[in-house]
CSV table of C-alpha atoms and ligand atoms in Angstrom, one decimal:
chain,number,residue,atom,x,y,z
A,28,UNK,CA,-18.7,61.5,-15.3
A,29,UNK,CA,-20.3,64.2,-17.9
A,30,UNK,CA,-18.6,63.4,-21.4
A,31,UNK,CA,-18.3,66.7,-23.4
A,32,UNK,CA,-19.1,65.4,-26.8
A,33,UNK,CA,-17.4,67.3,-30.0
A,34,UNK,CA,-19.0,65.6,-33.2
A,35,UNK,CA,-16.7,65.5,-36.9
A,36,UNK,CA,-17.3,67.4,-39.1
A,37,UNK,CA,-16.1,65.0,-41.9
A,38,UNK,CA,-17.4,61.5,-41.4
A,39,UNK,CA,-15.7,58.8,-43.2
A,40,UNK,CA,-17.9,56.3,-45.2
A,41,UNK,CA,-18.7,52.9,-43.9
A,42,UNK,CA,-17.5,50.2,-45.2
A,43,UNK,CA,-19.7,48.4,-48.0
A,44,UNK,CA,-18.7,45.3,-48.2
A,45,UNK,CA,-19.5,43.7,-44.5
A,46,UNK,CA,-18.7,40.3,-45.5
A,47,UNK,CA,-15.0,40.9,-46.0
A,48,UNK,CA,-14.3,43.6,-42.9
A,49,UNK,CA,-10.7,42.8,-42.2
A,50,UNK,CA,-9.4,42.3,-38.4
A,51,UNK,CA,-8.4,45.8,-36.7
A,52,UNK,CA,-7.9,48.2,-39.9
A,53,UNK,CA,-11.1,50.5,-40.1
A,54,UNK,CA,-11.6,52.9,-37.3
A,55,UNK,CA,-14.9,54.5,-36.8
A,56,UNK,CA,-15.5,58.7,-36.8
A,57,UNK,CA,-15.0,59.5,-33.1
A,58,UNK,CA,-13.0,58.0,-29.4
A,59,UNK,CA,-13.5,58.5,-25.8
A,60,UNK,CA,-10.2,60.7,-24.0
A,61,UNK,CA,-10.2,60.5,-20.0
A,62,UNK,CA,-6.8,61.8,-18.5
A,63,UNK,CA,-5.8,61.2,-15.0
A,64,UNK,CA,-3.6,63.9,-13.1
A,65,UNK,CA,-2.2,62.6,-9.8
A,66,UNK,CA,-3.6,64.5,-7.5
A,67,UNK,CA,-6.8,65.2,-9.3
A,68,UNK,CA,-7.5,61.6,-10.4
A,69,UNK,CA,-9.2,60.8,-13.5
A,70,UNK,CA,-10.7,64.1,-15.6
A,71,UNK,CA,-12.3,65.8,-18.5
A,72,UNK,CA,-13.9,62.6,-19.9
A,73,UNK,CA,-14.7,63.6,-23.8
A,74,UNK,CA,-15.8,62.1,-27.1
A,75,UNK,CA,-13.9,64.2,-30.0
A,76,UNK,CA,-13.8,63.2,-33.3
A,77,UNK,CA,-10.9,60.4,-34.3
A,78,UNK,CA,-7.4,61.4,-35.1
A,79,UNK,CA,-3.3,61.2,-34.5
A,80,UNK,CA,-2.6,62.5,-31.2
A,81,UNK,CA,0.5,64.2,-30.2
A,82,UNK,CA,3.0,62.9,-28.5
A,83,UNK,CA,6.7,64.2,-26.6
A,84,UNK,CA,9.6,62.0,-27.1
A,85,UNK,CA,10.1,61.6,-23.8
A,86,UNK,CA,6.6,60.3,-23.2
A,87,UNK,CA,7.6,57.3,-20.8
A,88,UNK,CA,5.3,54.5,-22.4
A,89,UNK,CA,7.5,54.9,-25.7
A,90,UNK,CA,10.8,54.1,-23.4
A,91,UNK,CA,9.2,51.5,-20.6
A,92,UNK,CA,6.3,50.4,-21.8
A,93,UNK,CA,3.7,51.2,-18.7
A,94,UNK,CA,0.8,50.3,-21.1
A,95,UNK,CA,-2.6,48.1,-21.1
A,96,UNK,CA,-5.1,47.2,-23.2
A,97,UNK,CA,-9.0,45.9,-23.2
A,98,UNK,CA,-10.8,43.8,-26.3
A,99,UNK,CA,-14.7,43.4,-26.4
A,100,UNK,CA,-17.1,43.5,-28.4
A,101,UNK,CA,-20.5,45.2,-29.6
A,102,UNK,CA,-23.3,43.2,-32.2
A,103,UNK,CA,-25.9,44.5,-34.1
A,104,UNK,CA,-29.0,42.2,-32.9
A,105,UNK,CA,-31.9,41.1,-35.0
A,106,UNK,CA,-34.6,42.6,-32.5
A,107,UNK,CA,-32.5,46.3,-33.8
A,108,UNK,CA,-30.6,46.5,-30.2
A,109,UNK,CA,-27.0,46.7,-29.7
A,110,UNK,CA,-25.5,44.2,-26.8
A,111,UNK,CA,-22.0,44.4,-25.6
A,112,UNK,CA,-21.0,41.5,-24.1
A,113,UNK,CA,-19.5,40.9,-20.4
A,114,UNK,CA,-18.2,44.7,-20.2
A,115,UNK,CA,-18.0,44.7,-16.7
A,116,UNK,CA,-15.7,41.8,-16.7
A,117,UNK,CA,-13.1,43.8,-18.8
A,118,UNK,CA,-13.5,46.8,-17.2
A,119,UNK,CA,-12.1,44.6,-13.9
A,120,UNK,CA,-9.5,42.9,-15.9
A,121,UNK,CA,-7.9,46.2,-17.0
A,122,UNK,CA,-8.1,46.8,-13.0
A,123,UNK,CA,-6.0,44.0,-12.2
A,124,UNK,CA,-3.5,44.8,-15.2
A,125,UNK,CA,-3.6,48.6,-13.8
A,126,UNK,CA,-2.5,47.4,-10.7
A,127,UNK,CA,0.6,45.0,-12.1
A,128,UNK,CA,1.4,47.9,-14.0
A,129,UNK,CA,1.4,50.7,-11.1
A,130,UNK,CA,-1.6,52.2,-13.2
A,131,UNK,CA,-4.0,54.6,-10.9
A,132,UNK,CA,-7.3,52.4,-11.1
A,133,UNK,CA,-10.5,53.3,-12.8
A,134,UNK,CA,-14.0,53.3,-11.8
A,135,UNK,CA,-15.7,50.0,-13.5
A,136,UNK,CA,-18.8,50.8,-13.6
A,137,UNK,CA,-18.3,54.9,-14.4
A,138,UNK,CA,-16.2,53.5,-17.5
A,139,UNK,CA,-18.5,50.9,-19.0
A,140,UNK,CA,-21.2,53.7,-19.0
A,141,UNK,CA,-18.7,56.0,-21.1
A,142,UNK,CA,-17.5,53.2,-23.2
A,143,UNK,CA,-21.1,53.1,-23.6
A,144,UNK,CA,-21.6,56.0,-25.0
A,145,UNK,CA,-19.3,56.3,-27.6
A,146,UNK,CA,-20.5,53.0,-29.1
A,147,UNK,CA,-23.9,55.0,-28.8
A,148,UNK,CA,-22.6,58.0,-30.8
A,149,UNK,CA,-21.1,55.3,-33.1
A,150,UNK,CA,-24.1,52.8,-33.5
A,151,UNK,CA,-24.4,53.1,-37.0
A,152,UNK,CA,-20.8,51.5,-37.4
A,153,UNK,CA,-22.2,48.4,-35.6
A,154,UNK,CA,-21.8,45.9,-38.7
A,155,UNK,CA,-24.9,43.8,-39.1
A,156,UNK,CA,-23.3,41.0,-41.5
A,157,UNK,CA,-22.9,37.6,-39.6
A,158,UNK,CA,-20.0,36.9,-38.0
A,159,UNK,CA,-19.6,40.7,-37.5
A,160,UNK,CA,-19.0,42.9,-34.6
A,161,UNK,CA,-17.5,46.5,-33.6
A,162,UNK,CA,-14.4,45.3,-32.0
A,163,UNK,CA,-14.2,48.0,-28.8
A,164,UNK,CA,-10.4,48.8,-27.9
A,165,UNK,CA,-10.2,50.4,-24.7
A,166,UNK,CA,-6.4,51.3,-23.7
A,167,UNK,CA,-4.2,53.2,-21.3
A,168,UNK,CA,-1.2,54.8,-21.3
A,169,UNK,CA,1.7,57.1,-19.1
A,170,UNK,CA,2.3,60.2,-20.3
A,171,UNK,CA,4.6,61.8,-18.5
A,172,UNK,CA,7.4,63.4,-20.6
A,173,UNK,CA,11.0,62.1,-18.3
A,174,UNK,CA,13.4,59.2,-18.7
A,175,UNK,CA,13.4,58.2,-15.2
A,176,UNK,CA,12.4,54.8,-14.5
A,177,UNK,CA,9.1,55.1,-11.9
A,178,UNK,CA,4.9,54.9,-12.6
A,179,UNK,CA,4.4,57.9,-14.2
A,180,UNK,CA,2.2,60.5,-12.7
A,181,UNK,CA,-0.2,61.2,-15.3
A,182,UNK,CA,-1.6,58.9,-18.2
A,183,UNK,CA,-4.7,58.7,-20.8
A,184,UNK,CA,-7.3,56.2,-21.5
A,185,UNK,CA,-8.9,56.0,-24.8
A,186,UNK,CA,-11.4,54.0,-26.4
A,187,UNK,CA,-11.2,53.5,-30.2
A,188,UNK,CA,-13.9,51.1,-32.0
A,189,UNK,CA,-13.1,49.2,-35.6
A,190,UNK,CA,-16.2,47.0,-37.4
A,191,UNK,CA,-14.6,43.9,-37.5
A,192,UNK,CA,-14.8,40.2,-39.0
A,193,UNK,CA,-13.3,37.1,-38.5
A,194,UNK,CA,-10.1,37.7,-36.6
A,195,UNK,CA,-8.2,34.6,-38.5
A,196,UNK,CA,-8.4,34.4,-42.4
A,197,UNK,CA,-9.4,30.9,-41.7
A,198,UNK,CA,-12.6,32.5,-40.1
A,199,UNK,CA,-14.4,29.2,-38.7
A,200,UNK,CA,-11.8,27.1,-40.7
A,201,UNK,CA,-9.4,24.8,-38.3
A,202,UNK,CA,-5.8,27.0,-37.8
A,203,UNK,CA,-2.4,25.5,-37.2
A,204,UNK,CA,-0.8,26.0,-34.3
A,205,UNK,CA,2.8,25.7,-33.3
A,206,UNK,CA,4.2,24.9,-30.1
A,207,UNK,CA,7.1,26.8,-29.3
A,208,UNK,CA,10.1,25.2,-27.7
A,209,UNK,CA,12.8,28.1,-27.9
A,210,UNK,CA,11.0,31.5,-26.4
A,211,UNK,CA,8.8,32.2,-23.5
A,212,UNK,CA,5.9,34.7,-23.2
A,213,UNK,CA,5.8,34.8,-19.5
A,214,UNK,CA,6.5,33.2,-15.9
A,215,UNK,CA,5.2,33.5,-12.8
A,216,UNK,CA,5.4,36.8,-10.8
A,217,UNK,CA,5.6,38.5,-14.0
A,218,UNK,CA,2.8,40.3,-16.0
A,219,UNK,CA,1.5,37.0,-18.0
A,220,UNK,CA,-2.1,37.4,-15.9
A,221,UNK,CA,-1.9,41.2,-17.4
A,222,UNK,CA,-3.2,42.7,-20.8
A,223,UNK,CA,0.1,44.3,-20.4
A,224,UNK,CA,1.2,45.9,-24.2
A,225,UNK,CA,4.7,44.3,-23.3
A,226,UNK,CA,3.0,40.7,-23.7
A,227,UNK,CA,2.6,41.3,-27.0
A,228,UNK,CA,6.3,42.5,-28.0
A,229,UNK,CA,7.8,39.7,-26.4
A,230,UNK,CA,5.1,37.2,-28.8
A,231,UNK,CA,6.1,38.5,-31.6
A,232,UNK,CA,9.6,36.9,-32.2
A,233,UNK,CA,8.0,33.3,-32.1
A,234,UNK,CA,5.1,34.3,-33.9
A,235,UNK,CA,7.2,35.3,-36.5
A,236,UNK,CA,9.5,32.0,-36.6
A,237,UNK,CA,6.2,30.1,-36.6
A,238,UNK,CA,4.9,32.3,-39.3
A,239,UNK,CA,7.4,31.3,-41.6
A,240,UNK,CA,7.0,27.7,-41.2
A,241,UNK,CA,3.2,28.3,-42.0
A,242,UNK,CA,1.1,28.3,-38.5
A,243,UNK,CA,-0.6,31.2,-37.7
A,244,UNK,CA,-0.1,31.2,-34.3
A,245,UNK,CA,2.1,29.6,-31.3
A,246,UNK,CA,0.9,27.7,-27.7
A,247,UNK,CA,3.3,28.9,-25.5
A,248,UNK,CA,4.6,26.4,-22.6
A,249,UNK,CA,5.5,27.0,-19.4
A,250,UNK,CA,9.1,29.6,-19.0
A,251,UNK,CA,10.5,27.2,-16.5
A,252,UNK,CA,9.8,23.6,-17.1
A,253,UNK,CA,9.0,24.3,-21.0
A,254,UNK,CA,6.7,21.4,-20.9
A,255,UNK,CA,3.3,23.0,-19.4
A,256,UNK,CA,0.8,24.2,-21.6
A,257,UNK,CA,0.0,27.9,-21.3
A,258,UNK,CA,-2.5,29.8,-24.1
A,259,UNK,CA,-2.0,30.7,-27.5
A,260,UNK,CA,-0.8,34.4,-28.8
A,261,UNK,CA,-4.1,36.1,-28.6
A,262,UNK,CA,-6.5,33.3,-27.2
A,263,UNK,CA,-7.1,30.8,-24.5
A,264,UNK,CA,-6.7,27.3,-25.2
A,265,UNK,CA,-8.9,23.9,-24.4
A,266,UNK,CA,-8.5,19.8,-25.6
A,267,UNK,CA,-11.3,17.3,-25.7
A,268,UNK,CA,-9.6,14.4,-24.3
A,269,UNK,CA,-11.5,11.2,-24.2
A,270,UNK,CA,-15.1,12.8,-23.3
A,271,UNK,CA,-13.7,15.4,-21.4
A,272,UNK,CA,-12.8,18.9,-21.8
A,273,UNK,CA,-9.5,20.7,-20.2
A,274,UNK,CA,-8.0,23.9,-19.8
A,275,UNK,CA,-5.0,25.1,-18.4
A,276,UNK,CA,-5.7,26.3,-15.0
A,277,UNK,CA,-5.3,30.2,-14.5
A,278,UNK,CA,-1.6,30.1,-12.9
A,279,UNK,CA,-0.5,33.8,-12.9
A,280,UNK,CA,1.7,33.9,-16.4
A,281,UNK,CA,-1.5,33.2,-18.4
A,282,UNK,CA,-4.3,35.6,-19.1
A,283,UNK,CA,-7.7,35.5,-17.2
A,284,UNK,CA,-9.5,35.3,-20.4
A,285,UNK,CA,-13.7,36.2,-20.7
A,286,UNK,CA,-14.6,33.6,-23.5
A,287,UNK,CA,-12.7,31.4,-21.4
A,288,UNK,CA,-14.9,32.0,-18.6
A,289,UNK,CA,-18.2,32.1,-20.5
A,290,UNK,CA,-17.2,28.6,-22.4
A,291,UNK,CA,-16.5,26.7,-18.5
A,292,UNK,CA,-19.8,28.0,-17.7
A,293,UNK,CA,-21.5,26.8,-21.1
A,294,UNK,CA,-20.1,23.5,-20.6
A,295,UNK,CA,-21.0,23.2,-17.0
A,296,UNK,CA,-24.6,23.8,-17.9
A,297,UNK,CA,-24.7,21.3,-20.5
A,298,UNK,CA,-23.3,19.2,-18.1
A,299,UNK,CA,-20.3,18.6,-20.3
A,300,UNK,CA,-17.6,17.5,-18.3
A,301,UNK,CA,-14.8,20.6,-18.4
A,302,UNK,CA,-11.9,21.1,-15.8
A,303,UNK,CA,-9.2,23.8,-15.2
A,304,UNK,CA,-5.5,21.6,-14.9
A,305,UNK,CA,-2.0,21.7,-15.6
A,306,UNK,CA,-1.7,19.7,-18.6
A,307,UNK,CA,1.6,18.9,-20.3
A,308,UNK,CA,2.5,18.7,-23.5
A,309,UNK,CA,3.6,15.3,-23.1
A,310,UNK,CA,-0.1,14.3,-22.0
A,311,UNK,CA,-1.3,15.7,-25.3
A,312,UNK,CA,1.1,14.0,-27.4
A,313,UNK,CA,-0.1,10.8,-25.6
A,314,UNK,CA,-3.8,11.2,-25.8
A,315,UNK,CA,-3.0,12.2,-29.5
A,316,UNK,CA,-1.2,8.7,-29.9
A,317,UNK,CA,-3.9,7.1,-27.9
A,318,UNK,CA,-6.6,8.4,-30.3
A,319,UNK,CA,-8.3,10.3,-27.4
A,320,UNK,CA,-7.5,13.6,-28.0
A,321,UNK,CA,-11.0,14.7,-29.3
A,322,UNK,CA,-10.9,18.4,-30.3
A,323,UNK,CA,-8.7,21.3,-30.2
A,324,UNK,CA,-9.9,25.0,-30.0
A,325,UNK,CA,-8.6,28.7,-28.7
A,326,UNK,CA,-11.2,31.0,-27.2
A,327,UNK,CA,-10.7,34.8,-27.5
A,328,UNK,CA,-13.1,38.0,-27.6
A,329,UNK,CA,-11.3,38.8,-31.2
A,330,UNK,CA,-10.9,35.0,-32.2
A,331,UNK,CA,-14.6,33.8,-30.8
A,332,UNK,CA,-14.3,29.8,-30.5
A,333,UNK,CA,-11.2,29.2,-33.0
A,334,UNK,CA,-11.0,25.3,-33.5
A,335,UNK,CA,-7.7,24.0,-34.2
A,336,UNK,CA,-6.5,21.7,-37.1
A,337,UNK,CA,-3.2,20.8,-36.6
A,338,UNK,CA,-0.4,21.5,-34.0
A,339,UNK,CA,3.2,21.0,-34.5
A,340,UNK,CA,5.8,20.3,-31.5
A,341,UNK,CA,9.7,19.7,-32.2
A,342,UNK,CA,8.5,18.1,-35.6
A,343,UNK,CA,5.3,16.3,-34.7
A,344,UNK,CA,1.9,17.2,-37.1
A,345,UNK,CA,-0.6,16.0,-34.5
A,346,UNK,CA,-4.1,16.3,-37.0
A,347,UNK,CA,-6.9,16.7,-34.6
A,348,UNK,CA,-10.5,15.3,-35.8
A,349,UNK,CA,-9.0,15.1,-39.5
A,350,UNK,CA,-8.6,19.0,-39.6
A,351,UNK,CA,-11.9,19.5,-39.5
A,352,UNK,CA,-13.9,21.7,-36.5
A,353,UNK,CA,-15.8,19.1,-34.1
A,354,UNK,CA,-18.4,18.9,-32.5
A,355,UNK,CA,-18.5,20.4,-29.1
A,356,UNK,CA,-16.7,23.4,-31.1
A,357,UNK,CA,-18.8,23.9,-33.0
A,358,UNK,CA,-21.6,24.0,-30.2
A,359,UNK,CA,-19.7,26.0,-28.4
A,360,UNK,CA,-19.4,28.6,-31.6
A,361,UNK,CA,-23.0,28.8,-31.7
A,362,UNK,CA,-23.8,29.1,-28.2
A,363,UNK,CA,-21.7,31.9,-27.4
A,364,UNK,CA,-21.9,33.9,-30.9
A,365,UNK,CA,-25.8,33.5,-30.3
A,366,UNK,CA,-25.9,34.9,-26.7
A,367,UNK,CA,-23.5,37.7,-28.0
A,368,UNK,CA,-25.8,38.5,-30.9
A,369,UNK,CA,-29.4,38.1,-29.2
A,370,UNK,CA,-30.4,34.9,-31.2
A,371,UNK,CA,-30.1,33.1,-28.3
A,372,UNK,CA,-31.4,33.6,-25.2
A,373,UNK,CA,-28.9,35.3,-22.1
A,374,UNK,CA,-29.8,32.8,-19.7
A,375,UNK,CA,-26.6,33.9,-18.2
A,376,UNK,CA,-26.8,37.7,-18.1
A,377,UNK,CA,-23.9,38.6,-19.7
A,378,UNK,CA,-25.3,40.5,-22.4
A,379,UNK,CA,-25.7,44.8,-21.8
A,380,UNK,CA,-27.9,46.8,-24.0
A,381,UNK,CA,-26.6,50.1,-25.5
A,382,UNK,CA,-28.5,52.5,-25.4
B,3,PLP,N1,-4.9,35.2,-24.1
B,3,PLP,C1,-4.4,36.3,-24.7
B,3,PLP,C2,-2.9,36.4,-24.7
B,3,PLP,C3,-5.2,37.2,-25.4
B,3,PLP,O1,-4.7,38.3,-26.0
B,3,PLP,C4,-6.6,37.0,-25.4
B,3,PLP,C5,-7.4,38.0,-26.0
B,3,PLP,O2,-7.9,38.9,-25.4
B,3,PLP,C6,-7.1,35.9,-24.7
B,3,PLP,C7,-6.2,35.0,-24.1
B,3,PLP,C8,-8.6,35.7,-24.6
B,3,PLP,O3,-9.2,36.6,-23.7
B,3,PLP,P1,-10.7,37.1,-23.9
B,3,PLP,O4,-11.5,35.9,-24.0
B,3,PLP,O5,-11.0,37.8,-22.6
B,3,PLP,O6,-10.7,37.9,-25.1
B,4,COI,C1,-8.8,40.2,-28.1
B,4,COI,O1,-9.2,39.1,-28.4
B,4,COI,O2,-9.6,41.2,-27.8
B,4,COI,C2,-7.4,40.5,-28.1
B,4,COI,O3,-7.0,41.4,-27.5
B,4,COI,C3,-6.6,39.7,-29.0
B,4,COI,C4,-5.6,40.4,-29.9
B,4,COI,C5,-6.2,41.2,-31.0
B,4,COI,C6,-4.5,41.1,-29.2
């Protein structure tokens, strides 16, 4: 696909201060527009400079929702390249969530290469502080202007970009975590395995309850038996149990996640013992009581490897490794932040190179 390409006129400065480059809240100079016309199919690909965009009140994604979202990242790399990591992968997860969502699908490979380059026409905004990134946001959206509930006929993908740090205040800092007992995010046969907008409304009540009783975050369990452990509001989550790492396995109401994936296959080639399970909640209380339960950390593209301190259910402060990040964390951390940022080698190949 040919990208017309209008440049600003007005660029915004960058931010000075790299070390403190809050989650999500500076957006660079320019986005990537492809619209899709049934009929036609997906058209006029363009990089234009970045701005509001106008919108019908009838638009049927501000009534129903018919929305999904991508997260991945670029780094600034020591040998002056810029890597994205595991593109491809995201570019076939927003495929699966197009298809739970009735979305027409795109063409993966056609929409890394565009993705591409906009971070290209945006490289300078590739932060070069450590622990830094430019977070890449790709999204789509219906457009249609009717109140009719059906897939709409027309929508818009758009790629925005923000130089980001840590995603958590905490940075590498253990979080607290809250299980929550009262609301669901998802079950099966809904859109759980989807990077569905909708997922996120229906967080944000518990997030907020948890909030208030000061965890950051909540694990969601399972919406039937409320007693299987799911993933955390924007990350994946794993235990160290007694030598052994675990993960719940991917079931259909949790989210296919890509550090996920890249931390089974770090493990596997350490020959660190890691398997994919239904764990309950009661299993983790136990191994807590038992003095096995090791380490606790989330894995997300926005959180990295987010090791957790202290996690709360109906009343009980289970303090993991004295609050502190362990070890296999904290391998973990550096391992996949080093591949991302070329320090380490990509022994894997999941590393592209903008250019
Ligand atoms: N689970 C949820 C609900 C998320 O929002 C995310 C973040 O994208 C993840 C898991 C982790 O997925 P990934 O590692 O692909 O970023
Ligand atoms: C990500 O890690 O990319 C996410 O999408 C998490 C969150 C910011 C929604």
């Amino acid at each position: 696909m040919e990208l017309k390409i209008t440049k600003t006129t007005a660029p915004k400065a960058k931010p000075v201060d790299e070390n403190n480059l809050p989650f999500g809240k500076t957006f660079t100079d320019h986005m990537l527009i492809i619209d899709y016309t049934e009929g036609i199919g997906w058209h006029d690909g363009r990089i234009v400079p970045y701005g509001p965009i106008e919108m019908d009140p009838a638009t049927t994604t501000l009534h129903y929702g018919q929305a999904v979202f991508e997260g991945l990242k670029a780094y600034r790399c020591p040998d002056g390249k810029i890597r994205m990591f595991r593109p491809d992968r995201n570019m076939a997860r927003l495929n699966v969530s197009n298809d739970r969502l009735c979305i027409p699908a795109i063409d993966e490979e056609e929409f890394t290469k565009a993705i591409m380059e906009l971070v290209n026409v945006e490289r300078d905004w590739v932060p070069s502080a450590p622990n830094t990134s430019l977070y890449i946001r790709p999204f789509i959206f219906a457009t249609d202007v009717f109140l009719g509930v059906h897939p709409s006929h027309t929508y818009k993908f758009m790629v925005i970009l923000s130089p980001v740090g840590p995603y958590y205040a905490e940075g590498l800092n253990p979080v607290k975590i809250y299980v929550e007992d009262e609301y669901v995010r998802a079950v099966r046969g809904g859109m759980g395995f989807a990077k569905a907008a909708g997922n996120y409304a229906v967080s944000l009540k518990g997030q907020v309850v948890a909030g208030e009783k000061g965890y950051s975050q909540v694990l969601w369990l399972d919406g039937i038996e409320r007693k299987y452990i799911e993933e955390v509001g924007a990350m994946n989550i794993f235990f160290k149990i007694n030598g052994e790492v675990v993960t719940p396995a991917l079931n259909g109401s949790i989210l296919p996640g890509i550090t996920r994936d890249s931390v089974i296959n770090v493990l596997k080639s350490k020959n660190i013992p890691v398997s994919e399970k239904r764990i309950s909640i009661d299993e983790i209380l136990e191994a807590y009581n038992n003095g096995t339960l090791e380490e606790v950390f989330g894995t997300g593209t926005a959180a990295v490897i987010s090791p957790v301190g202290e996690l709360c259910h109906k009343g009980v402060k289970m303090v993991i490794n004295n609050g502190e990040i362990g070890t296999v964390s904290q391998m973990l951390y550096d391992t996949i932040t080093g591949i991302q940022s070329g320090v380490i080698e990509d022994t894997f190949n999941w590393t592209r190179i903008v250019e």
